[in-house]
C-alpha positions as a Markdown table, in Angstrom:
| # | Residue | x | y | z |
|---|---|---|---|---|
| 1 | Unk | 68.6 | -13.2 | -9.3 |
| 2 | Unk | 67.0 | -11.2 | -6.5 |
| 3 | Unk | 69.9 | -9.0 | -6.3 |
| 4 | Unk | 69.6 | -8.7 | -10.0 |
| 5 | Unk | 65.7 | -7.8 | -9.7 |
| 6 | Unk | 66.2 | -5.4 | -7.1 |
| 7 | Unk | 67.9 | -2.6 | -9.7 |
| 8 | Unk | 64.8 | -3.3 | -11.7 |
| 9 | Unk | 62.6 | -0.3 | -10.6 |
| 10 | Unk | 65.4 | 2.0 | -11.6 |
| 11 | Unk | 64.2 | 0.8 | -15.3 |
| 12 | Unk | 62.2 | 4.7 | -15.0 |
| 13 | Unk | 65.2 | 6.5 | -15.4 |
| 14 | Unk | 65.8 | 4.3 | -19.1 |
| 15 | Unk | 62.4 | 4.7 | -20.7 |
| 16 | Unk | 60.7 | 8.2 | -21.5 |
| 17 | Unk | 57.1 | 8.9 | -20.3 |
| 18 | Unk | 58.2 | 7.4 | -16.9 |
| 19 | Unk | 58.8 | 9.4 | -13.8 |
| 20 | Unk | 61.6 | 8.0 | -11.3 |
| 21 | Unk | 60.3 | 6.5 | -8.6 |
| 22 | Unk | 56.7 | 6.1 | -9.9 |
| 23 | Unk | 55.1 | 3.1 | -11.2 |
| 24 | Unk | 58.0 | 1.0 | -11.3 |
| 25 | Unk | 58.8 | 1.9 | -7.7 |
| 26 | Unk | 55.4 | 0.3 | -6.0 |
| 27 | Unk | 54.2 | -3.0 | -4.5 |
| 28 | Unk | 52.1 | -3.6 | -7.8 |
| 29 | Unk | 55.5 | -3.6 | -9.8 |
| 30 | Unk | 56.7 | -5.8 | -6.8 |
| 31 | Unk | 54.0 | -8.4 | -8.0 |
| 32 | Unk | 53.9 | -8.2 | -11.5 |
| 33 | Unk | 57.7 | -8.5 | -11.4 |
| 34 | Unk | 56.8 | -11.7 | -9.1 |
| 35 | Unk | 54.8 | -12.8 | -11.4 |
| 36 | Unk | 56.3 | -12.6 | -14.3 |
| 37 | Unk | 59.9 | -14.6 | -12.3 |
| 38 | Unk | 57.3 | -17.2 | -11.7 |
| 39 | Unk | 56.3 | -17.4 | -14.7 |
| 40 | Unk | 59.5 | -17.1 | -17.3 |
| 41 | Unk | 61.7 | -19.3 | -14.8 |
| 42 | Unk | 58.7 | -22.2 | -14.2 |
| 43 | Unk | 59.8 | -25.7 | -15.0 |
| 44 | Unk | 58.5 | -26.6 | -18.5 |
| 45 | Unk | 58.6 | -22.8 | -19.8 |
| 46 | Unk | 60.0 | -22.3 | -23.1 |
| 47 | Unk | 63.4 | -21.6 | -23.0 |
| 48 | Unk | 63.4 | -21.8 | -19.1 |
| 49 | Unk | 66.1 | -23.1 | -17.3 |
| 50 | Unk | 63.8 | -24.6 | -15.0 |
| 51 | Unk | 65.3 | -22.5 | -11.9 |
| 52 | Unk | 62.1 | -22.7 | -9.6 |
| 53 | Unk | 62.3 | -26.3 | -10.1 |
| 54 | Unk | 59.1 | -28.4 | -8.5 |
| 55 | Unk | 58.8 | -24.8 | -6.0 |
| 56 | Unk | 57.3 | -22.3 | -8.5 |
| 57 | Unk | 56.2 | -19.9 | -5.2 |
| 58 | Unk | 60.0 | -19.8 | -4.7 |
| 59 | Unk | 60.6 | -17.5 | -7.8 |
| 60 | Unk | 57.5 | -15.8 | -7.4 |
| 61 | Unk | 59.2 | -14.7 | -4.2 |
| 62 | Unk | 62.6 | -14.2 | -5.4 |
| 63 | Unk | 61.1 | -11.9 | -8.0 |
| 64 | Unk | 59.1 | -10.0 | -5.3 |
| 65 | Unk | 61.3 | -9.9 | -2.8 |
| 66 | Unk | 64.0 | -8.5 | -5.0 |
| 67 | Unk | 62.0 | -5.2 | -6.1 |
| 68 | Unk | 60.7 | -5.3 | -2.7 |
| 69 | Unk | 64.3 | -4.8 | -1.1 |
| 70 | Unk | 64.4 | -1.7 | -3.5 |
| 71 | Unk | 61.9 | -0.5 | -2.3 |
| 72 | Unk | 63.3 | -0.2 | 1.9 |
| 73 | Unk | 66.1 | 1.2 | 0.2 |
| 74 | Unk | 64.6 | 4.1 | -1.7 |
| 75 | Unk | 61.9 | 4.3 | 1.4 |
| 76 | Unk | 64.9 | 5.7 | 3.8 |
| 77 | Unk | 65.6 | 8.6 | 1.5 |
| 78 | Unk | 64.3 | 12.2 | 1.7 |
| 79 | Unk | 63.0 | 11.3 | -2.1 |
| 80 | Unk | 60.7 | 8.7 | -0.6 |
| 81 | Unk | 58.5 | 6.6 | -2.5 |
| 82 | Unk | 54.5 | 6.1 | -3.7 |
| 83 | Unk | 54.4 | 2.4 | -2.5 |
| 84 | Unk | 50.7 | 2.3 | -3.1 |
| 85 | Unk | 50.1 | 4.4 | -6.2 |
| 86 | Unk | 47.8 | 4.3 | -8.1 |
| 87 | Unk | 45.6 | 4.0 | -5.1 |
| 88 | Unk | 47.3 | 6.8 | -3.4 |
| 89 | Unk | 49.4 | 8.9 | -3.9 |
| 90 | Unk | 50.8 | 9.6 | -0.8 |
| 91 | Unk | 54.6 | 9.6 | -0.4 |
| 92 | Unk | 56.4 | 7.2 | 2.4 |
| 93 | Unk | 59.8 | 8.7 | 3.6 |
| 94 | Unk | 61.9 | 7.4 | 6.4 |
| 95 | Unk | 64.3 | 10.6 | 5.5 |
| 96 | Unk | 67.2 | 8.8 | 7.0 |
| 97 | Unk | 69.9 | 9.1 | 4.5 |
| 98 | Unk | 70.6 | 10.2 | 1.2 |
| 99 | Unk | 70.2 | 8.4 | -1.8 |
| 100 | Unk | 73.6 | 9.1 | -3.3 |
| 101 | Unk | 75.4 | 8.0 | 0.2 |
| 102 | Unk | 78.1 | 5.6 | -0.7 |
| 103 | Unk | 78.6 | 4.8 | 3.0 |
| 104 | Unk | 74.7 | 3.5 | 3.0 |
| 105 | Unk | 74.7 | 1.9 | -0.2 |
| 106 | Unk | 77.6 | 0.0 | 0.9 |
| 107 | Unk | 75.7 | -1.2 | 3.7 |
| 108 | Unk | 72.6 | -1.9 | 1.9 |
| 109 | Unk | 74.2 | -3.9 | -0.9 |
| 110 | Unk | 76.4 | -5.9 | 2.0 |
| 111 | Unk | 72.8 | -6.3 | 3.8 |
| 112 | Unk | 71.8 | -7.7 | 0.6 |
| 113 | Unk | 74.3 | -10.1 | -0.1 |
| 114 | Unk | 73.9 | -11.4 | 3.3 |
| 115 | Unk | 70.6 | -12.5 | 2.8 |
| 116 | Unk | 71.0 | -13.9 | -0.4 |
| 117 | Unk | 73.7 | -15.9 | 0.8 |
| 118 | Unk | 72.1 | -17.2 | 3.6 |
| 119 | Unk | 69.0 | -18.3 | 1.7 |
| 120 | Unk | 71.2 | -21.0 | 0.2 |
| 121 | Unk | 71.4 | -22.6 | 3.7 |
| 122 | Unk | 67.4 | -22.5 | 3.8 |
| 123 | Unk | 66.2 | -25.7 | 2.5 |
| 124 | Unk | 63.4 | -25.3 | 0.1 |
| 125 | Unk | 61.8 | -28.8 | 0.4 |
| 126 | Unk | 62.1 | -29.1 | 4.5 |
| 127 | Unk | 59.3 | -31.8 | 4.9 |
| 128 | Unk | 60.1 | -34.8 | 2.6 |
| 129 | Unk | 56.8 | -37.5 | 2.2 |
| 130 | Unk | 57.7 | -40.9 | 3.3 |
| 131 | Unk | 58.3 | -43.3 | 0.5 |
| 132 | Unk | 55.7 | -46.6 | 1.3 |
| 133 | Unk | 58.3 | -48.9 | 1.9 |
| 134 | Unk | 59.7 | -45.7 | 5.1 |
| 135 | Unk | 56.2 | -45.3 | 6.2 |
| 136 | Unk | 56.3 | -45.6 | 10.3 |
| 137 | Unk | 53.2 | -46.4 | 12.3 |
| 138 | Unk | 52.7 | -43.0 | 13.9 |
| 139 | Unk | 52.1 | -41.8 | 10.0 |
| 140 | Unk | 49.2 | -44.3 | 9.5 |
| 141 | Unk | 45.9 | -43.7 | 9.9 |
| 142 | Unk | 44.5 | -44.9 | 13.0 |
| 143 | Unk | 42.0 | -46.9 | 11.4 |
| 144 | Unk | 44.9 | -48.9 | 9.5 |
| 145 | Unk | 46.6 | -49.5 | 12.8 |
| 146 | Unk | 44.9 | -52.7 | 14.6 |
């Protein structure tokens, strides 16, 4: 999904009245597309598939994190991007490469992969609550242990 949300932004070039690399290309569309993950995939949504599962924060983050990763990659261009408009309009540009670089969008989209990949090995539920009948001493109150 977060490789799938992080072409998002490039919705500008598909609907007239937007400018590329404008609204769509902030940290405010990074959080309302966050928001909105959280919301469609949450369990008990209409039509959800229930992907966020008892972790809603996860999609928020997925959501986030996908037009976030955009984001660095338009950020290294000579284009650069408005990360904080409408507060300001001021243009971030790493001017390291350019946009059309197949060499670098290779290397972003194997970059991307990686990470998603290796989320799967990061559990989401690392702390599991004793049941009563596992419940040690050491996870007792003191005042229950006379």
């Amino acid at each position: 999904m977060a490789l799938a949300l992080a072409v998002l932004p490039d919705v500008d070039k598909l609907l007239p009245g937007l400018v590329h690399r404008g609204v769509t290309h902030t940290l405010l569309a990074a959080v309302v597309a966050g928001v909105l993950v959280g919301l469609l995939f949450r369990p008990g949504a209409a039509g959800s598939p229930g992907l966020c599962g008892e972790h809603p924060t996860v999609c928020y983050l997925v959501g986030s994190l996908g037009v976030v990763a955009h984001l660095v990659g338009d950020v290294i261009t000579p284009m650069g991007i408005q990360p904080l408009f409408p507060v300001s309009r001021t243009v971030y540009s790493l001017d390291l490469v350019q946009a059309s670089s197949p060499t670098a969008n290779l290397l972003l989209l194997a970059a991307g992969s990686v990470a998603v990949l290796s989320s799967f090995r990061v559990p989401v539920d690392a702390v599991a609550e004793p049941s009563d009948a596992e419940e040690s001493p050491a996870v007792r109150p003191l005042s229950d242990q006379r």
